[in-house]
C-alpha cells in the first residue's frame, strides 16, 4: 500500500511514482510460507527537487529598555555549478509573508533582520526556506542593546523531515 489510493503492488521489488508532493503513509506486508511481517512508515515527496528547510523562529520586536530583538539568516549555496533560487516564507500569526533571494554557486548571503525584510513589523514567526539547490541555512536571533552590544543565539535550519508535525 503506497498510501495514495493507488492499487497495491503484489510482486517482488515494486516501484511507484507519486502524483503530487506531500507526505504519504505506506504499509509493507511480506508473506513467506506461513510467516507474515508488516512494516509501516511515511515518505515525504518534494516537488521537483525543491529543498525545504525551516528556521524555528525569527524575530523583529521591541525588547526591554530600548533593546530590539532581531534575526539574521545566512544562506550558503552548496552547489558548485548552479545558482540557488530561494523562496522565503514567513509563517506569522497574522498571515504568510514571503520574498525571494538568489545565491551564486558556492556563494553565501546574509539576510539582515529577515522578519522585517519580509514585512513583519512586530513579532516572531517560523521561517520556511525553499531552494532548487542544496543549502546550508543558519540564523541568529539577538537582542540589540541601545549601547550597540548584541546578545543572542543561533538557530540552524532544520530539514522538514526532522521537524515535528502539527497536532
PDB file of C-alpha atoms in Angstrom, residues 3-155:
ATOM      1  CA  UNK A   3      -0.637   5.407   0.806  1.00  0.00           C
ATOM      2  CA  UNK A   4      -2.042   7.404  -2.096  1.00  0.00           C
ATOM      3  CA  UNK A   5      -5.078   5.300  -3.032  1.00  0.00           C
ATOM      4  CA  UNK A   6      -3.350   3.559  -5.938  1.00  0.00           C
ATOM      5  CA  UNK A   7      -3.646  -0.228  -6.404  1.00  0.00           C
ATOM      6  CA  UNK A   8      -1.479  -2.289  -4.058  1.00  0.00           C
ATOM      7  CA  UNK A   9       1.615  -3.925  -5.515  1.00  0.00           C
ATOM      8  CA  UNK A  10       1.821  -7.721  -5.304  1.00  0.00           C
ATOM      9  CA  UNK A  11       5.158  -8.615  -6.913  1.00  0.00           C
ATOM     10  CA  UNK A  12       8.739  -8.610  -5.685  1.00  0.00           C
ATOM     11  CA  UNK A  13      10.640  -5.272  -5.879  1.00  0.00           C
ATOM     12  CA  UNK A  14       7.680  -2.999  -6.659  1.00  0.00           C
ATOM     13  CA  UNK A  15       8.242   0.587  -7.816  1.00  0.00           C
ATOM     14  CA  UNK A  16       5.842   3.504  -7.608  1.00  0.00           C
ATOM     15  CA  UNK A  17       5.619   7.097  -8.825  1.00  0.00           C
ATOM     16  CA  UNK A  18       3.661   9.562  -6.706  1.00  0.00           C
ATOM     17  CA  UNK A  19       1.467  12.110  -8.498  1.00  0.00           C
ATOM     18  CA  UNK A  20       1.993  15.023  -6.117  1.00  0.00           C
ATOM     19  CA  UNK A  21       4.341  16.320  -3.447  1.00  0.00           C
ATOM     20  CA  UNK A  22       3.164  15.541   0.097  1.00  0.00           C
ATOM     21  CA  UNK A  23       3.710  13.038   2.923  1.00  0.00           C
ATOM     22  CA  UNK A  24       2.287   9.555   2.425  1.00  0.00           C
ATOM     23  CA  UNK A  25       1.813   6.750   4.991  1.00  0.00           C
ATOM     24  CA  UNK A  26       2.879   3.413   3.469  1.00  0.00           C
ATOM     25  CA  UNK A  27       2.439  -0.197   4.540  1.00  0.00           C
ATOM     26  CA  UNK A  28       4.613  -3.148   3.500  1.00  0.00           C
ATOM     27  CA  UNK A  29       3.339  -6.689   4.031  1.00  0.00           C
ATOM     28  CA  UNK A  30       5.721  -9.567   3.310  1.00  0.00           C
ATOM     29  CA  UNK A  31       4.414 -13.121   3.271  1.00  0.00           C
ATOM     30  CA  UNK A  32       6.631 -16.200   3.048  1.00  0.00           C
ATOM     31  CA  UNK A  33       5.214 -19.671   3.620  1.00  0.00           C
ATOM     32  CA  UNK A  34       3.206 -19.408   6.825  1.00  0.00           C
ATOM     33  CA  UNK A  35       5.027 -16.286   8.068  1.00  0.00           C
ATOM     34  CA  UNK A  36       3.851 -12.726   7.641  1.00  0.00           C
ATOM     35  CA  UNK A  37       5.584  -9.428   8.512  1.00  0.00           C
ATOM     36  CA  UNK A  38       4.095  -5.916   8.458  1.00  0.00           C
ATOM     37  CA  UNK A  39       6.051  -2.649   8.378  1.00  0.00           C
ATOM     38  CA  UNK A  40       4.608   0.888   8.323  1.00  0.00           C
ATOM     39  CA  UNK A  41       6.222   4.232   7.694  1.00  0.00           C
ATOM     40  CA  UNK A  42       5.931   7.531   5.894  1.00  0.00           C
ATOM     41  CA  UNK A  43       7.639   9.092   2.915  1.00  0.00           C
ATOM     42  CA  UNK A  44       7.747  12.786   2.054  1.00  0.00           C
ATOM     43  CA  UNK A  45       7.824  13.600  -1.640  1.00  0.00           C
ATOM     44  CA  UNK A  46       9.182  17.070  -2.502  1.00  0.00           C
ATOM     45  CA  UNK A  47       8.217  18.820  -5.700  1.00  0.00           C
ATOM     46  CA  UNK A  48      10.829  18.681  -8.466  1.00  0.00           C
ATOM     47  CA  UNK A  49      13.951  18.691  -6.347  1.00  0.00           C
ATOM     48  CA  UNK A  50      12.934  21.525  -4.019  1.00  0.00           C
ATOM     49  CA  UNK A  51      14.820  21.522  -0.730  1.00  0.00           C
ATOM     50  CA  UNK A  52      12.775  22.712   2.235  1.00  0.00           C
ATOM     51  CA  UNK A  53      14.471  23.917   5.432  1.00  0.00           C
ATOM     52  CA  UNK A  54      12.867  25.515   8.497  1.00  0.00           C
ATOM     53  CA  UNK A  55      14.264  28.053  10.941  1.00  0.00           C
ATOM     54  CA  UNK A  56      12.172  27.528  14.106  1.00  0.00           C
ATOM     55  CA  UNK A  57      11.899  31.224  14.975  1.00  0.00           C
ATOM     56  CA  UNK A  58      12.926  34.625  13.636  1.00  0.00           C
ATOM     57  CA  UNK A  59      12.020  37.891  15.355  1.00  0.00           C
ATOM     58  CA  UNK A  60      11.541  41.601  14.891  1.00  0.00           C
ATOM     59  CA  UNK A  61      10.192  43.036  18.133  1.00  0.00           C
ATOM     60  CA  UNK A  62      10.993  45.547  20.868  1.00  0.00           C
ATOM     61  CA  UNK A  63      12.863  44.456  23.975  1.00  0.00           C
ATOM     62  CA  UNK A  64      13.237  45.942  27.425  1.00  0.00           C
ATOM     63  CA  UNK A  65      14.958  49.305  27.959  1.00  0.00           C
ATOM     64  CA  UNK A  66      15.086  50.255  24.292  1.00  0.00           C
ATOM     65  CA  UNK A  67      16.603  46.964  23.168  1.00  0.00           C
ATOM     66  CA  UNK A  68      15.423  45.350  19.939  1.00  0.00           C
ATOM     67  CA  UNK A  69      15.067  41.645  19.061  1.00  0.00           C
ATOM     68  CA  UNK A  70      16.292  40.908  15.535  1.00  0.00           C
ATOM     69  CA  UNK A  71      17.155  37.811  13.450  1.00  0.00           C
ATOM     70  CA  UNK A  72      19.689  37.488  10.646  1.00  0.00           C
ATOM     71  CA  UNK A  73      19.612  34.454   8.341  1.00  0.00           C
ATOM     72  CA  UNK A  74      22.564  33.026   6.438  1.00  0.00           C
ATOM     73  CA  UNK A  75      22.237  31.070   3.188  1.00  0.00           C
ATOM     74  CA  UNK A  76      25.137  29.034   1.758  1.00  0.00           C
ATOM     75  CA  UNK A  77      24.657  27.538  -1.697  1.00  0.00           C
ATOM     76  CA  UNK A  78      26.360  24.131  -1.580  1.00  0.00           C
ATOM     77  CA  UNK A  79      26.183  23.676  -5.366  1.00  0.00           C
ATOM     78  CA  UNK A  80      29.380  24.489  -7.237  1.00  0.00           C
ATOM     79  CA  UNK A  81      27.654  24.769 -10.609  1.00  0.00           C
ATOM     80  CA  UNK A  82      24.186  26.349 -10.282  1.00  0.00           C
ATOM     81  CA  UNK A  83      22.676  29.396  -8.618  1.00  0.00           C
ATOM     82  CA  UNK A  84      20.176  28.752  -5.827  1.00  0.00           C
ATOM     83  CA  UNK A  85      16.761  30.324  -6.386  1.00  0.00           C
ATOM     84  CA  UNK A  86      15.228  30.681  -2.953  1.00  0.00           C
ATOM     85  CA  UNK A  87      11.703  31.276  -1.666  1.00  0.00           C
ATOM     86  CA  UNK A  88      11.487  32.663   1.873  1.00  0.00           C
ATOM     87  CA  UNK A  89       8.123  32.090   3.567  1.00  0.00           C
ATOM     88  CA  UNK A  90       7.407  33.553   6.997  1.00  0.00           C
ATOM     89  CA  UNK A  91       4.555  31.804   8.829  1.00  0.00           C
ATOM     90  CA  UNK A  92       3.370  34.550  11.199  1.00  0.00           C
ATOM     91  CA  UNK A  93       0.239  34.530  13.366  1.00  0.00           C
ATOM     92  CA  UNK A  94      -1.027  37.431  11.226  1.00  0.00           C
ATOM     93  CA  UNK A  95      -0.581  35.503   7.953  1.00  0.00           C
ATOM     94  CA  UNK A  96       2.046  34.343   5.500  1.00  0.00           C
ATOM     95  CA  UNK A  97       4.702  36.795   4.262  1.00  0.00           C
ATOM     96  CA  UNK A  98       7.158  35.915   1.524  1.00  0.00           C
ATOM     97  CA  UNK A  99      10.102  37.023  -0.551  1.00  0.00           C
ATOM     98  CA  UNK A 100      12.856  35.628  -2.756  1.00  0.00           C
ATOM     99  CA  UNK A 101      16.638  35.530  -2.869  1.00  0.00           C
ATOM    100  CA  UNK A 102      19.317  34.133  -5.148  1.00  0.00           C
ATOM    101  CA  UNK A 103      22.790  32.873  -4.216  1.00  0.00           C
ATOM    102  CA  UNK A 104      25.541  32.211  -6.773  1.00  0.00           C
ATOM    103  CA  UNK A 105      27.208  28.765  -6.932  1.00  0.00           C
ATOM    104  CA  UNK A 106      29.301  28.219  -3.807  1.00  0.00           C
ATOM    105  CA  UNK A 107      28.294  31.664  -2.527  1.00  0.00           C
ATOM    106  CA  UNK A 108      26.645  32.885   0.616  1.00  0.00           C
ATOM    107  CA  UNK A 109      24.254  35.637   1.532  1.00  0.00           C
ATOM    108  CA  UNK A 110      23.387  37.094   4.931  1.00  0.00           C
ATOM    109  CA  UNK A 111      19.847  38.447   5.151  1.00  0.00           C
ATOM    110  CA  UNK A 112      19.794  41.013   7.955  1.00  0.00           C
ATOM    111  CA  UNK A 113      16.629  41.414  10.052  1.00  0.00           C
ATOM    112  CA  UNK A 114      14.855  38.829   7.899  1.00  0.00           C
ATOM    113  CA  UNK A 115      11.476  39.157   9.663  1.00  0.00           C
ATOM    114  CA  UNK A 116      11.316  42.882   8.908  1.00  0.00           C
ATOM    115  CA  UNK A 117      12.667  42.356   5.385  1.00  0.00           C
ATOM    116  CA  UNK A 118       9.712  40.044   4.705  1.00  0.00           C
ATOM    117  CA  UNK A 119       7.261  42.555   6.180  1.00  0.00           C
ATOM    118  CA  UNK A 120       6.799  41.511   9.818  1.00  0.00           C
ATOM    119  CA  UNK A 121       6.724  44.751  11.801  1.00  0.00           C
ATOM    120  CA  UNK A 122       6.402  43.233  15.277  1.00  0.00           C
ATOM    121  CA  UNK A 123       6.612  39.640  16.468  1.00  0.00           C
ATOM    122  CA  UNK A 124       8.179  36.244  15.863  1.00  0.00           C
ATOM    123  CA  UNK A 125       7.451  33.512  13.348  1.00  0.00           C
ATOM    124  CA  UNK A 126       8.781  30.320  11.756  1.00  0.00           C
ATOM    125  CA  UNK A 127      10.753  30.797   8.540  1.00  0.00           C
ATOM    126  CA  UNK A 128      10.429  28.264   5.708  1.00  0.00           C
ATOM    127  CA  UNK A 129      13.260  28.300   3.152  1.00  0.00           C
ATOM    128  CA  UNK A 130      12.722  26.562  -0.204  1.00  0.00           C
ATOM    129  CA  UNK A 131      15.543  26.196  -2.733  1.00  0.00           C
ATOM    130  CA  UNK A 132      16.203  24.479  -6.031  1.00  0.00           C
ATOM    131  CA  UNK A 133      19.791  23.768  -4.852  1.00  0.00           C
ATOM    132  CA  UNK A 134      21.173  22.267  -1.630  1.00  0.00           C
ATOM    133  CA  UNK A 135      21.568  24.984   1.006  1.00  0.00           C
ATOM    134  CA  UNK A 136      23.086  25.287   4.436  1.00  0.00           C
ATOM    135  CA  UNK A 137      20.822  27.632   6.430  1.00  0.00           C
ATOM    136  CA  UNK A 138      21.716  29.357   9.700  1.00  0.00           C
ATOM    137  CA  UNK A 139      20.053  32.048  11.746  1.00  0.00           C
ATOM    138  CA  UNK A 140      20.996  34.199  14.720  1.00  0.00           C
ATOM    139  CA  UNK A 141      18.369  35.867  16.880  1.00  0.00           C
ATOM    140  CA  UNK A 142      19.845  38.561  19.087  1.00  0.00           C
ATOM    141  CA  UNK A 143      18.956  41.379  21.423  1.00  0.00           C
ATOM    142  CA  UNK A 144      20.408  44.628  20.090  1.00  0.00           C
ATOM    143  CA  UNK A 145      21.093  46.897  23.071  1.00  0.00           C
ATOM    144  CA  UNK A 146      20.946  50.692  22.911  1.00  0.00           C
ATOM    145  CA  UNK A 147      24.722  50.688  23.528  1.00  0.00           C
ATOM    146  CA  UNK A 148      25.255  48.736  20.300  1.00  0.00           C
ATOM    147  CA  UNK A 149      26.096  45.452  22.049  1.00  0.00           C
ATOM    148  CA  UNK A 150      24.296  42.305  20.946  1.00  0.00           C
ATOM    149  CA  UNK A 151      23.438  39.132  22.836  1.00  0.00           C
ATOM    150  CA  UNK A 152      21.920  36.192  21.023  1.00  0.00           C
ATOM    151  CA  UNK A 153      21.830  32.593  19.981  1.00  0.00           C
ATOM    152  CA  UNK A 154      21.997  30.677  16.722  1.00  0.00           C
ATOM    153  CA  UNK A 155      19.332  28.504  15.172  1.00  0.00           C
TER     154      UNK A 155
END
